[in-house]
């Protein structure tokens, strides 16, 4: 059986002006001379919302002998269509659509109206088809063997699935980011994509195929509502995408007015002029697409980039789709032209918007990752600042307590130690102030180096730590050095203070800590050595990581495990060589090299 059986030359069309003709009356009228004959298969007989039209014809005997056959009205958006059959001149019988004859549940519907013709007893078959609804009056009728129809149907479904695969994948992908990225643009994109899919499902008939129990009039209402909502939401998406509220307030106001006007027109049309809502959507959508295409081109020319180019392409696709529909109305192209164009348009728009949204998501993700890295770096910096600031404050506290009970001859030495610790706090707070104001030359990678004697750098640090060593009964030794070095005194002092504090913390009572220097070529090595607990090779490899402690909770909570980490970070940023060696139970030695002045 030829699936392209030409039915249209047989059709005799009757206009039912009073919408009251019976099948017999319609058949008799079709035999009169004023019955309309089609000049081509896609001829438009009347505008949308016209009175009912009847198409009458008889199935040729050679085809009637091949029953069963399936008859289809290949217009997915046609919302009202009925079929009557008459065998061998008998009474007219109303024929139920295929999905009502064989109801297999969800997914068992057809893309368009389809009726089965099963009776094989009779060979003369007369047919009457009545259409009425919001569509323009056309009769794209096809007759097929069931197997041929199912093959055609399957190919159409595969084509639809292939077109929908990309936008659906993009939508699902972008939905995974919604819980993480609180982006208005991303939220509006997903809403637009959902509305596009609903409208596309109606345009191609997929909505009725998936849900056969849904009346086509209800499907049409859902599809047109999706289009109306989509036009309004697309304006808000344009505002969010172009960030008009912040960067273009005048344009933001105009777009807001445009959205308000659309809502008023659309809702008023639904209420007062509902039969013509499709024409309102067509006209309003065309004007909106043209306007936003112009705005998107202007926006792209301000700062050309791929993301803005995709936004222009979205409205270019919209406008091309609207243009095809206007040409279809004028040239009476096949229904598949406009329906396919609008369906592909929806898929392309969803894909383009999804591409744009994915680029936005990636930018947001990179920004979020950068913020997380910055937050992590700041957290460690502030932890290190707390660590370095606590050391001189702890020394001041020890000196203050000792000063209260100390005899007169020791008070001068204790006050000197307190002043040294106080000066260290003052220097550190000054460093914080410069860092906060962006004037920290060290943080920019250019240390504020100056020439000074090593003794002037190390002696105050030893005096600052001496009382702590005495309280722990640790012998703190210092070998003075008269060499001059070219260093950032504040940062080197932080390094030495970290080494001394760490050595005193992990050296037991009766032990000793030595701070000294040794020249090697053009560098002076500053060493801190102790005979404390020491570290195993595994502990030594981890000891310079942030927040690493090996005291198993024996130290107070203020011990953050940042001493060696801070030492290593400062040395790396000032490009200083470092060395270390440790033996469990025998002690640790750590040193770094500074340039000789």
Coordinates of C-alpha atoms in Angstrom, one line a residue:
X1 CA 0.0 0.0 0.0
X2 CA 1.4 3.4 -0.9
X3 CA 1.7 5.5 2.2
X4 CA 1.4 8.6 0.1
X5 CA -2.0 7.7 -1.2
X6 CA -3.4 11.0 -2.6
X7 CA -6.6 11.6 -0.7
X8 CA -6.9 15.3 -1.3
X9 CA -8.2 15.2 -4.9
X10 CA -11.2 13.1 -3.7
X11 CA -12.2 15.5 -1.0
X12 CA -15.5 17.5 -1.3
X13 CA -15.6 20.2 1.4
X14 CA -18.8 21.6 2.8
X15 CA -19.0 24.7 5.0
X16 CA -21.3 24.1 8.0
X17 CA -22.3 27.8 8.6
X18 CA -24.9 27.0 11.3
X19 CA -22.7 24.3 12.9
X20 CA -25.8 22.0 12.8
X21 CA -25.4 19.6 9.9
X22 CA -25.9 15.9 10.4
X23 CA -23.5 13.5 8.7
X24 CA -26.3 12.6 6.1
X25 CA -26.9 16.3 5.4
X26 CA -23.2 17.0 5.1
X27 CA -22.9 14.1 2.6
X28 CA -25.8 15.3 0.5
X29 CA -24.4 18.8 0.5
X30 CA -21.0 17.5 -0.6
X31 CA -22.6 16.1 -3.8
X32 CA -23.9 19.5 -4.9
X33 CA -22.1 21.8 -7.3
X34 CA -21.1 24.3 -4.6
X35 CA -18.9 21.8 -2.8
X36 CA -15.3 23.0 -2.6
X37 CA -12.6 21.0 -4.4
X38 CA -8.9 21.3 -3.2
X39 CA -6.3 22.7 -5.6
X40 CA -3.4 21.3 -3.6
X41 CA -3.1 19.1 -0.5
X42 CA -2.2 22.0 1.9
X43 CA -4.9 24.5 0.7
X44 CA -6.2 26.7 3.5
X45 CA -10.0 26.8 3.2
X46 CA -10.7 29.3 6.0
X47 CA -9.0 31.3 8.7
X48 CA -8.7 30.2 12.3
X49 CA -11.8 30.1 14.5
X50 CA -14.1 29.5 11.4
X51 CA -17.3 27.6 11.4
X52 CA -17.0 23.7 11.1
X53 CA -16.1 22.2 7.8
X54 CA -16.9 18.7 6.5
X55 CA -14.8 16.8 4.0
X56 CA -16.5 13.9 2.2
X57 CA -15.1 11.2 0.0
X58 CA -15.4 7.5 -0.9
X59 CA -12.6 5.1 -0.5
X60 CA -11.8 3.5 -3.9
X61 CA -12.7 -0.2 -4.1
X62 CA -9.1 -1.3 -4.7
X63 CA -8.1 0.3 -1.4
X64 CA -11.2 -0.8 0.4
X65 CA -10.3 -4.4 -0.3
X66 CA -7.1 -3.9 1.7
X67 CA -8.8 -3.2 5.0
X68 CA -7.9 -2.7 7.8
X69 CA -6.5 0.8 7.2
X70 CA -5.6 3.7 9.4
X71 CA -6.7 7.2 8.6
X72 CA -4.8 10.2 10.0
X73 CA -5.3 14.0 10.1
X74 CA -1.6 15.0 10.2
X75 CA -2.0 18.2 12.1
X76 CA -0.7 17.8 15.7
X77 CA -2.2 21.1 16.9
X78 CA -5.7 20.4 15.5
X79 CA -7.9 20.3 18.7
X80 CA -11.3 19.2 17.3
X81 CA -11.8 16.5 14.6
X82 CA -14.4 13.7 14.1
X83 CA -14.8 10.9 11.6
X84 CA -17.9 9.1 10.4
X85 CA -18.0 6.0 8.3
X86 CA -20.7 4.4 6.1
X87 CA -20.4 0.9 4.6
X88 CA -22.3 -0.1 1.4
X89 CA -24.7 2.9 1.8
X90 CA -25.7 1.9 5.3
X91 CA -26.1 4.2 8.3
X92 CA -23.4 6.6 9.3
X93 CA -21.3 5.4 12.3
X94 CA -19.1 7.6 14.5
X95 CA -15.6 6.3 14.6
X96 CA -13.6 6.6 17.8
X97 CA -9.9 7.6 17.5
X98 CA -7.3 4.9 17.7
X99 CA -6.2 5.8 21.3
X100 CA -9.8 5.3 22.5
X101 CA -10.2 2.0 20.5
X102 CA -7.0 0.5 21.8
X103 CA -6.0 2.1 25.1
X104 CA -2.7 0.8 26.2
X105 CA -2.0 3.6 28.8
X106 CA 0.8 6.1 29.0
X107 CA 2.9 6.4 25.9
X108 CA 0.4 4.6 23.6
X109 CA -1.1 7.7 21.9
X110 CA -0.4 9.2 18.5
X111 CA 1.2 12.4 17.4
X112 CA -2.0 13.4 15.5
X113 CA -5.6 12.3 15.1
X114 CA -5.7 8.7 13.9
X115 CA -8.8 6.5 13.3
X116 CA -8.8 2.7 12.5
X117 CA -11.0 1.3 9.8
X118 CA -11.3 -2.4 10.7
X119 CA -14.5 -3.7 9.1
X120 CA -13.6 -6.0 6.2
X121 CA -17.1 -7.3 5.4
X122 CA -18.1 -4.4 3.2
X123 CA -16.3 -3.0 0.2
X124 CA -17.9 0.4 -0.3
X125 CA -16.6 2.8 2.3
X126 CA -17.9 6.4 2.5
X127 CA -16.1 8.8 4.8
X128 CA -16.9 12.1 6.5
X129 CA -14.5 14.2 8.5
X130 CA -15.5 17.2 10.5
X131 CA -13.0 19.7 11.8
X132 CA -13.6 22.6 14.1
X133 CA -11.4 24.6 16.4
X134 CA -8.7 27.3 16.7
X135 CA -6.6 26.1 13.7
X136 CA -7.0 27.3 10.2
X137 CA -9.1 24.9 8.1
X138 CA -6.9 22.4 6.2
X139 CA -7.3 18.7 5.5
X140 CA -3.8 17.0 5.5
X141 CA -5.4 13.5 5.4
X142 CA -3.4 10.4 5.0
X143 CA -4.4 6.7 4.6
X144 CA -2.0 3.9 5.6
X145 CA -1.7 0.3 6.3
X146 CA -1.2 -0.1 10.1
X147 CA 2.4 -1.4 9.6
X148 CA 3.3 1.6 7.3
X149 CA 1.7 4.0 9.7
X150 CA 3.6 2.6 12.7
X151 CA 6.9 2.8 10.7
X152 CA 6.2 6.4 9.9
X153 CA 5.2 7.1 13.5
X154 CA 8.4 5.5 14.8
X155 CA 10.6 7.5 12.5
X156 CA 8.9 10.7 13.5
X157 CA 9.3 9.8 17.2
X158 CA 13.0 9.0 16.7
X159 CA 13.5 12.3 14.9
X160 CA 11.7 14.2 17.7
X161 CA 13.8 12.3 20.3
X162 CA 17.0 13.2 18.5
X163 CA 16.1 16.9 18.4
X164 CA 15.1 16.9 22.0
X165 CA 18.2 15.0 23.3
X166 CA 20.5 18.0 23.4
X167 CA 18.2 20.5 25.2
X168 CA 17.0 17.9 27.7
X169 CA 20.6 17.0 28.5
X170 CA 21.5 20.7 28.9
X171 CA 18.5 21.3 31.1
X172 CA 19.2 18.3 33.4
X173 CA 22.9 19.4 33.6
X174 CA 22.0 22.9 34.6
X175 CA 19.4 21.7 37.1
X176 CA 22.2 20.0 39.1
X177 CA 23.7 23.4 39.7
X178 CA 20.6 25.1 41.1
X179 CA 21.1 23.9 44.7
X180 CA 24.7 25.2 44.7
X181 CA 24.5 28.4 42.6
X182 CA 21.8 30.8 43.6
X183 CA 21.7 32.4 40.1
X184 CA 18.6 34.2 38.9
X185 CA 19.8 33.8 35.3
X186 CA 20.1 30.1 35.7
X187 CA 16.8 29.8 37.4
X188 CA 15.0 31.8 34.7
X189 CA 16.8 29.7 32.0
X190 CA 15.5 26.5 33.5
X191 CA 12.0 27.9 33.7
X192 CA 12.3 29.1 30.0
X193 CA 13.5 25.7 29.0
X194 CA 10.7 23.9 30.7
X195 CA 8.1 26.2 29.0
X196 CA 9.8 25.6 25.7
X197 CA 9.6 21.9 26.1
X198 CA 5.9 22.0 27.1
X199 CA 5.2 24.2 24.0
X200 CA 7.3 21.9 21.8
X201 CA 5.6 18.8 23.1
X202 CA 2.2 20.3 22.1
X203 CA 3.5 21.6 18.7
X204 CA 4.8 18.1 17.6
X205 CA 2.1 16.1 19.2
X206 CA 4.4 14.4 21.7
X207 CA 2.2 15.5 24.6
X208 CA -0.7 13.5 23.3
X209 CA 1.5 10.5 22.4
X210 CA 2.8 10.4 26.0
X211 CA -0.6 11.2 27.6
X212 CA -3.3 9.9 25.3
X213 CA -6.0 10.5 27.9
X214 CA -5.4 14.2 27.7
X215 CA -7.8 15.8 25.3
X216 CA -6.3 17.7 22.4
X217 CA -8.2 20.9 23.4
X218 CA -6.6 20.7 26.9
X219 CA -3.2 20.0 25.3
X220 CA -3.7 23.1 23.1
X221 CA -4.5 25.2 26.2
X222 CA -1.3 23.9 27.9
X223 CA 0.8 24.7 24.9
X224 CA -0.6 28.2 24.3
X225 CA -0.3 29.0 28.0
X226 CA 3.4 27.8 28.0
X227 CA 4.0 30.1 25.0
X228 CA 2.4 33.1 26.8
X229 CA 4.4 32.5 30.0
X230 CA 7.6 32.0 28.0
X231 CA 7.3 35.4 26.3
X232 CA 7.0 37.2 29.6
X233 CA 9.7 35.1 31.4
X234 CA 12.1 35.7 28.5
X235 CA 12.0 39.4 29.1
X236 CA 13.0 38.8 32.8
X237 CA 15.7 36.4 31.6
X238 CA 17.0 39.2 29.3
X239 CA 17.1 41.6 32.2
X240 CA 19.0 39.1 34.4
X241 CA 21.4 38.1 31.6
X242 CA 22.3 41.7 30.7
X243 CA 22.3 42.8 34.4
X244 CA 20.2 45.8 33.3
X245 CA 19.3 46.7 36.9
X246 CA 22.9 47.4 37.7
X247 CA 24.5 48.4 34.4
X248 CA 21.6 49.8 32.3
X249 CA 18.8 51.1 34.6
X250 CA 17.0 52.9 31.7
X251 CA 16.8 49.8 29.6
X252 CA 15.8 47.8 32.7
X253 CA 12.8 50.1 33.1
X254 CA 11.8 49.8 29.5
X255 CA 12.0 46.0 29.6
X256 CA 10.0 46.0 32.8
X257 CA 7.3 48.1 31.1
X258 CA 7.4 45.7 28.1
X259 CA 6.8 42.7 30.4
X260 CA 3.9 44.5 32.2
X261 CA 2.3 45.4 28.8
X262 CA 2.6 41.8 27.7
X263 CA 1.0 40.4 30.8
X264 CA -1.9 42.8 30.5
X265 CA -2.4 42.0 26.8
X266 CA -2.0 38.2 27.2
X267 CA -4.3 37.9 30.3
X268 CA -6.9 40.2 28.7
X269 CA -6.9 38.1 25.5
X270 CA -7.3 34.9 27.5
X271 CA -10.3 36.4 29.2
X272 CA -12.0 38.5 26.5
X273 CA -10.6 37.1 23.2
X274 CA -9.6 33.6 23.9
X275 CA -10.5 32.1 20.4
X276 CA -7.9 34.4 18.9
X277 CA -5.1 33.8 21.5
X278 CA -2.9 32.0 19.0
X279 CA -2.9 35.1 16.7
X280 CA -2.1 37.3 19.8
X281 CA 0.8 35.0 20.6
X282 CA 2.0 35.1 17.0
X283 CA 1.9 38.9 16.7
X284 CA 3.2 39.6 20.2
X285 CA 5.9 37.0 19.9
X286 CA 7.1 38.4 16.6
X287 CA 7.3 42.0 17.9
X288 CA 9.0 40.8 21.1
X289 CA 11.5 38.7 19.2
X290 CA 12.4 41.5 16.8
X291 CA 12.8 44.0 19.7
X292 CA 14.9 41.7 21.8
X293 CA 17.0 40.8 18.8
X294 CA 17.8 44.5 18.3
X295 CA 18.6 44.9 22.0
X296 CA 20.8 41.8 22.1
X297 CA 22.8 43.0 19.0
X298 CA 23.3 46.3 20.8
X299 CA 24.4 44.5 23.9
X300 CA 26.8 42.3 22.0
X301 CA 28.4 45.3 20.3
X302 CA 29.1 46.9 23.7
X303 CA 31.5 44.0 24.6
X304 CA 31.7 41.3 22.0
X305 CA 32.2 37.8 23.4
X306 CA 30.9 34.3 22.9
X307 CA 28.4 34.4 25.7
X308 CA 26.7 37.5 24.3
X309 CA 26.9 36.1 20.8
X310 CA 24.9 33.1 21.9
X311 CA 22.3 35.4 23.4
X312 CA 22.0 37.2 20.0
X313 CA 21.7 33.8 18.3
X314 CA 18.8 32.9 20.6
X315 CA 16.7 35.8 19.5
X316 CA 17.9 35.3 15.9
X317 CA 16.4 31.8 16.0
X318 CA 13.2 33.2 17.5
X319 CA 12.8 35.7 14.8
X320 CA 13.5 33.2 12.0
X321 CA 10.9 30.9 13.5
X322 CA 8.3 33.7 13.5
X323 CA 9.2 34.7 9.9
X324 CA 8.7 31.2 8.7
X325 CA 5.3 31.1 10.3
X326 CA 4.2 34.4 8.6
X327 CA 5.5 33.0 5.2
X328 CA 3.7 29.8 5.9
X329 CA 0.4 31.7 6.3
X330 CA 1.0 33.5 3.1
X331 CA 2.3 30.8 0.9
X332 CA 0.2 27.9 2.3
X333 CA 3.2 25.7 2.9
X334 CA 2.7 22.2 4.4
X335 CA 1.8 22.1 8.0
X336 CA 5.0 20.1 8.7
X337 CA 7.0 23.2 7.7
X338 CA 5.8 25.5 10.4
X339 CA 5.3 22.8 13.0
X340 CA 8.7 21.3 12.4
X341 CA 10.3 24.8 12.3
X342 CA 8.7 25.8 15.6
X343 CA 9.6 22.5 17.2
X344 CA 13.2 22.8 16.0
X345 CA 13.2 26.4 17.0
X346 CA 12.3 25.5 20.6
X347 CA 15.0 22.8 20.7
X348 CA 17.6 25.2 19.3
X349 CA 16.6 28.0 21.7
X350 CA 16.7 25.6 24.7
X351 CA 20.1 24.4 23.6
X352 CA 21.5 27.9 23.0
X353 CA 20.1 29.1 26.3
X354 CA 21.5 26.0 27.9
X355 CA 24.9 26.6 26.4
X356 CA 24.8 30.2 27.6
X357 CA 23.7 29.0 31.0
X358 CA 26.4 26.4 31.2
X359 CA 29.0 29.0 30.4
X360 CA 27.5 31.1 33.1
X361 CA 27.6 28.1 35.4
X362 CA 31.2 27.4 34.6
X363 CA 32.1 31.1 35.3
X364 CA 30.2 31.0 38.6
X365 CA 31.9 27.7 39.5
X366 CA 35.4 29.2 38.7
X367 CA 34.5 32.3 40.7
X368 CA 33.2 30.1 43.6
X369 CA 36.4 28.0 43.4
X370 CA 38.5 31.1 43.5
X371 CA 36.5 32.4 46.5
X372 CA 37.0 29.1 48.3
X373 CA 40.7 29.2 47.6
X374 CA 40.9 32.8 48.7
X375 CA 38.9 31.9 51.9
X376 CA 41.1 29.0 52.6
X377 CA 44.2 31.1 52.1
X378 CA 42.8 33.9 54.3
X379 CA 41.8 31.3 57.0
X380 CA 45.4 30.0 57.1
X381 CA 46.8 33.5 57.0
X382 CA 44.6 34.6 60.0
X383 CA 45.4 31.3 61.8
X384 CA 49.1 32.0 61.2
X385 CA 48.6 35.6 62.4
X386 CA 46.9 34.3 65.5
X387 CA 49.8 31.9 66.0
X388 CA 52.5 34.5 65.6
X389 CA 50.7 37.1 67.6
X390 CA 50.1 34.7 70.5
X391 CA 53.8 34.1 71.0
X392 CA 54.8 37.7 72.1
X393 CA 51.5 38.1 73.9
X394 CA 52.3 34.9 75.9
X395 CA 55.8 36.3 76.7
X396 CA 54.2 39.6 77.9
X397 CA 51.8 37.6 80.1
X398 CA 54.7 35.6 81.6
X399 CA 56.8 38.7 82.2
X400 CA 53.8 40.5 83.8
X401 CA 53.2 37.7 86.2
X402 CA 56.8 37.4 87.1
X403 CA 57.1 41.1 87.6
X404 CA 54.4 41.1 90.3
X405 CA 56.4 38.8 92.6
X406 CA 60.0 39.5 91.5
X407 CA 62.5 41.2 93.8
X408 CA 63.7 44.7 93.0
X409 CA 67.0 43.6 91.4
X410 CA 65.2 41.5 88.8
X411 CA 62.5 43.9 87.8
X412 CA 64.6 45.8 85.3
X413 CA 65.4 42.7 83.3
X414 CA 61.7 41.6 83.4
X415 CA 60.5 45.0 82.2
X416 CA 63.1 44.9 79.4
X417 CA 61.8 41.5 78.3
X418 CA 58.2 42.8 78.5
X419 CA 59.2 45.8 76.3
X420 CA 60.8 43.5 73.8
X421 CA 57.7 41.4 73.6
X422 CA 55.5 44.5 73.5
X423 CA 57.6 45.8 70.6
X424 CA 57.1 42.6 68.7
X425 CA 53.3 42.9 69.2
X426 CA 53.5 46.5 68.0
X427 CA 55.5 45.5 64.9
X428 CA 53.1 42.7 64.1
X429 CA 50.0 44.9 64.4
X430 CA 51.7 47.4 62.1
X431 CA 52.2 44.6 59.7
X432 CA 48.5 43.7 59.9
X433 CA 47.6 47.3 59.2
X434 CA 49.7 47.6 56.1
X435 CA 48.4 44.3 54.9
X436 CA 44.8 45.4 55.3
X437 CA 45.5 48.6 53.5
X438 CA 47.1 46.8 50.6
X439 CA 50.6 48.3 51.3
X440 CA 52.3 45.1 52.4
X441 CA 55.3 45.0 50.2
X442 CA 56.1 41.5 51.4
X443 CA 52.8 40.1 50.2
X444 CA 53.4 41.5 46.8
X445 CA 56.6 39.4 46.5
X446 CA 59.0 42.3 47.1
X447 CA 60.4 42.0 50.7
X448 CA 61.4 45.3 52.4
X449 CA 65.0 44.2 52.9
X450 CA 67.5 46.2 54.8
X451 CA 71.1 45.6 56.1
X452 CA 71.4 45.0 59.9
X453 CA 73.5 43.0 62.3
X454 CA 72.3 39.5 63.0
X455 CA 72.9 40.1 66.7
X456 CA 70.4 43.0 66.7
X457 CA 67.8 40.7 65.2
X458 CA 68.4 37.6 67.3
X459 CA 69.2 39.0 70.8
X460 CA 65.7 40.5 71.4
X461 CA 64.1 37.3 70.4
X462 CA 66.2 35.3 72.8
X463 CA 65.4 37.7 75.6
X464 CA 61.7 37.5 74.8
X465 CA 61.8 33.7 75.1
X466 CA 64.1 33.5 78.1
X467 CA 61.5 33.6 80.8
X468 CA 59.4 31.0 79.1
X469 CA 62.5 28.8 78.9
X470 CA 63.3 29.4 82.6
X471 CA 59.7 28.5 83.6
X472 CA 60.0 25.2 81.7
X473 CA 63.5 24.6 83.1
X474 CA 65.1 24.6 79.7
X475 CA 68.6 26.0 79.1
X476 CA 68.3 28.6 76.3
X477 CA 71.7 29.3 74.7
X478 CA 72.6 31.9 72.2
X479 CA 75.8 32.3 70.3
X480 CA 76.1 36.0 69.2
X481 CA 77.1 36.7 65.7
X482 CA 78.5 40.0 64.4
X483 CA 77.8 39.5 60.7
X484 CA 75.4 41.8 58.8
X485 CA 72.7 40.5 56.6
X486 CA 70.3 42.0 54.1
X487 CA 66.8 40.8 55.1
X488 CA 63.3 41.8 55.9
X489 CA 63.8 42.0 59.7
X490 CA 60.1 41.6 60.5
X491 CA 59.6 38.5 58.5
X492 CA 62.9 36.9 59.6
X493 CA 62.0 37.6 63.2
X494 CA 58.7 35.8 62.7
X495 CA 60.6 32.8 61.4
X496 CA 63.1 32.7 64.3
X497 CA 60.3 33.2 66.8
X498 CA 58.4 30.2 65.3
X499 CA 61.5 28.0 65.5
X500 CA 62.3 29.0 69.1
X501 CA 58.6 28.6 70.2
X502 CA 58.5 25.2 68.6
X503 CA 61.8 24.1 70.1
X504 CA 60.7 25.2 73.6
X505 CA 57.3 23.5 73.3
X506 CA 58.8 20.1 72.4
X507 CA 61.8 20.1 74.7
X508 CA 61.4 18.6 78.1
X509 CA 62.6 20.0 81.4
X510 CA 66.3 19.8 81.8
X511 CA 66.9 20.0 78.0
X512 CA 68.5 22.8 76.0
X513 CA 67.8 24.9 73.0
X514 CA 70.6 26.6 71.0
X515 CA 70.2 29.5 68.5
X516 CA 73.3 30.3 66.5
X517 CA 74.8 31.2 63.1
X518 CA 77.3 29.8 60.7
X519 CA 78.6 31.5 57.5
X520 CA 78.9 29.6 54.3
X521 CA 80.0 31.5 51.2
X522 CA 77.7 34.5 50.6
X523 CA 75.0 33.2 53.0
X524 CA 74.6 33.1 56.7
X525 CA 72.9 30.1 58.1
X526 CA 70.7 30.7 61.2
X527 CA 70.2 27.4 63.2
X528 CA 67.9 26.5 66.0
X529 CA 68.8 23.2 67.7
X530 CA 67.3 21.3 70.6
X531 CA 67.6 18.0 72.3
X532 CA 63.8 17.5 72.7
X533 CA 61.4 14.9 71.5
X534 CA 62.5 14.9 67.9
X535 CA 60.5 13.6 64.9
X536 CA 60.6 10.4 62.8
X537 CA 61.1 10.8 59.0
X538 CA 57.4 10.4 58.5
X539 CA 56.6 13.0 61.1
X540 CA 59.2 15.3 59.7
X541 CA 57.7 15.1 56.2
X542 CA 54.3 16.1 57.6
X543 CA 55.5 18.5 60.2
X544 CA 55.7 21.4 57.8
X545 CA 52.0 21.1 56.8
X546 CA 49.4 23.4 58.2
X547 CA 47.6 22.4 61.4
X548 CA 49.9 19.4 62.0
X549 CA 50.5 18.5 65.7
X550 CA 52.3 15.5 67.2
X551 CA 51.6 16.2 70.9
X552 CA 48.4 14.1 70.9
X553 CA 46.5 16.7 72.9
X554 CA 49.1 17.3 75.6
X555 CA 49.5 20.9 74.6
X556 CA 46.8 23.6 75.2
X557 CA 44.3 24.3 72.5
X558 CA 46.0 27.5 71.4
X559 CA 48.7 25.3 69.8
X560 CA 47.5 25.3 66.2
X561 CA 50.3 23.3 64.6
X562 CA 51.3 26.3 62.4
X563 CA 54.8 26.9 63.7
X564 CA 56.8 25.0 61.1
X565 CA 54.2 25.6 58.4
X566 CA 54.5 29.4 58.9
X567 CA 58.3 29.1 58.9
X568 CA 58.3 27.1 55.6
X569 CA 55.8 29.6 54.0
X570 CA 57.8 32.6 54.9
X571 CA 61.0 31.0 53.7
X572 CA 59.5 30.1 50.3
X573 CA 58.0 33.5 49.8
X574 CA 61.4 35.2 50.5
X575 CA 63.2 32.5 48.5
X576 CA 65.4 31.4 51.4
X577 CA 67.1 28.0 51.5
X578 CA 66.1 25.8 54.4
X579 CA 67.4 22.6 56.0
X580 CA 66.3 20.3 58.8
X581 CA 67.2 17.1 60.5
X582 CA 65.6 15.3 63.4
X583 CA 66.0 12.0 65.3
X584 CA 63.3 10.7 67.6
X585 CA 64.2 11.1 71.2
X586 CA 67.4 13.1 70.5
X587 CA 66.2 16.4 69.1
X588 CA 65.8 18.5 66.0
X589 CA 67.8 21.1 64.1
X590 CA 66.3 23.5 61.6
X591 CA 68.0 26.3 59.8
X592 CA 67.7 28.8 57.0
X593 CA 70.1 30.9 54.9
X594 CA 70.0 34.7 54.6
X595 CA 72.2 36.8 52.3
X596 CA 75.2 38.5 53.8
X597 CA 75.2 42.3 53.4

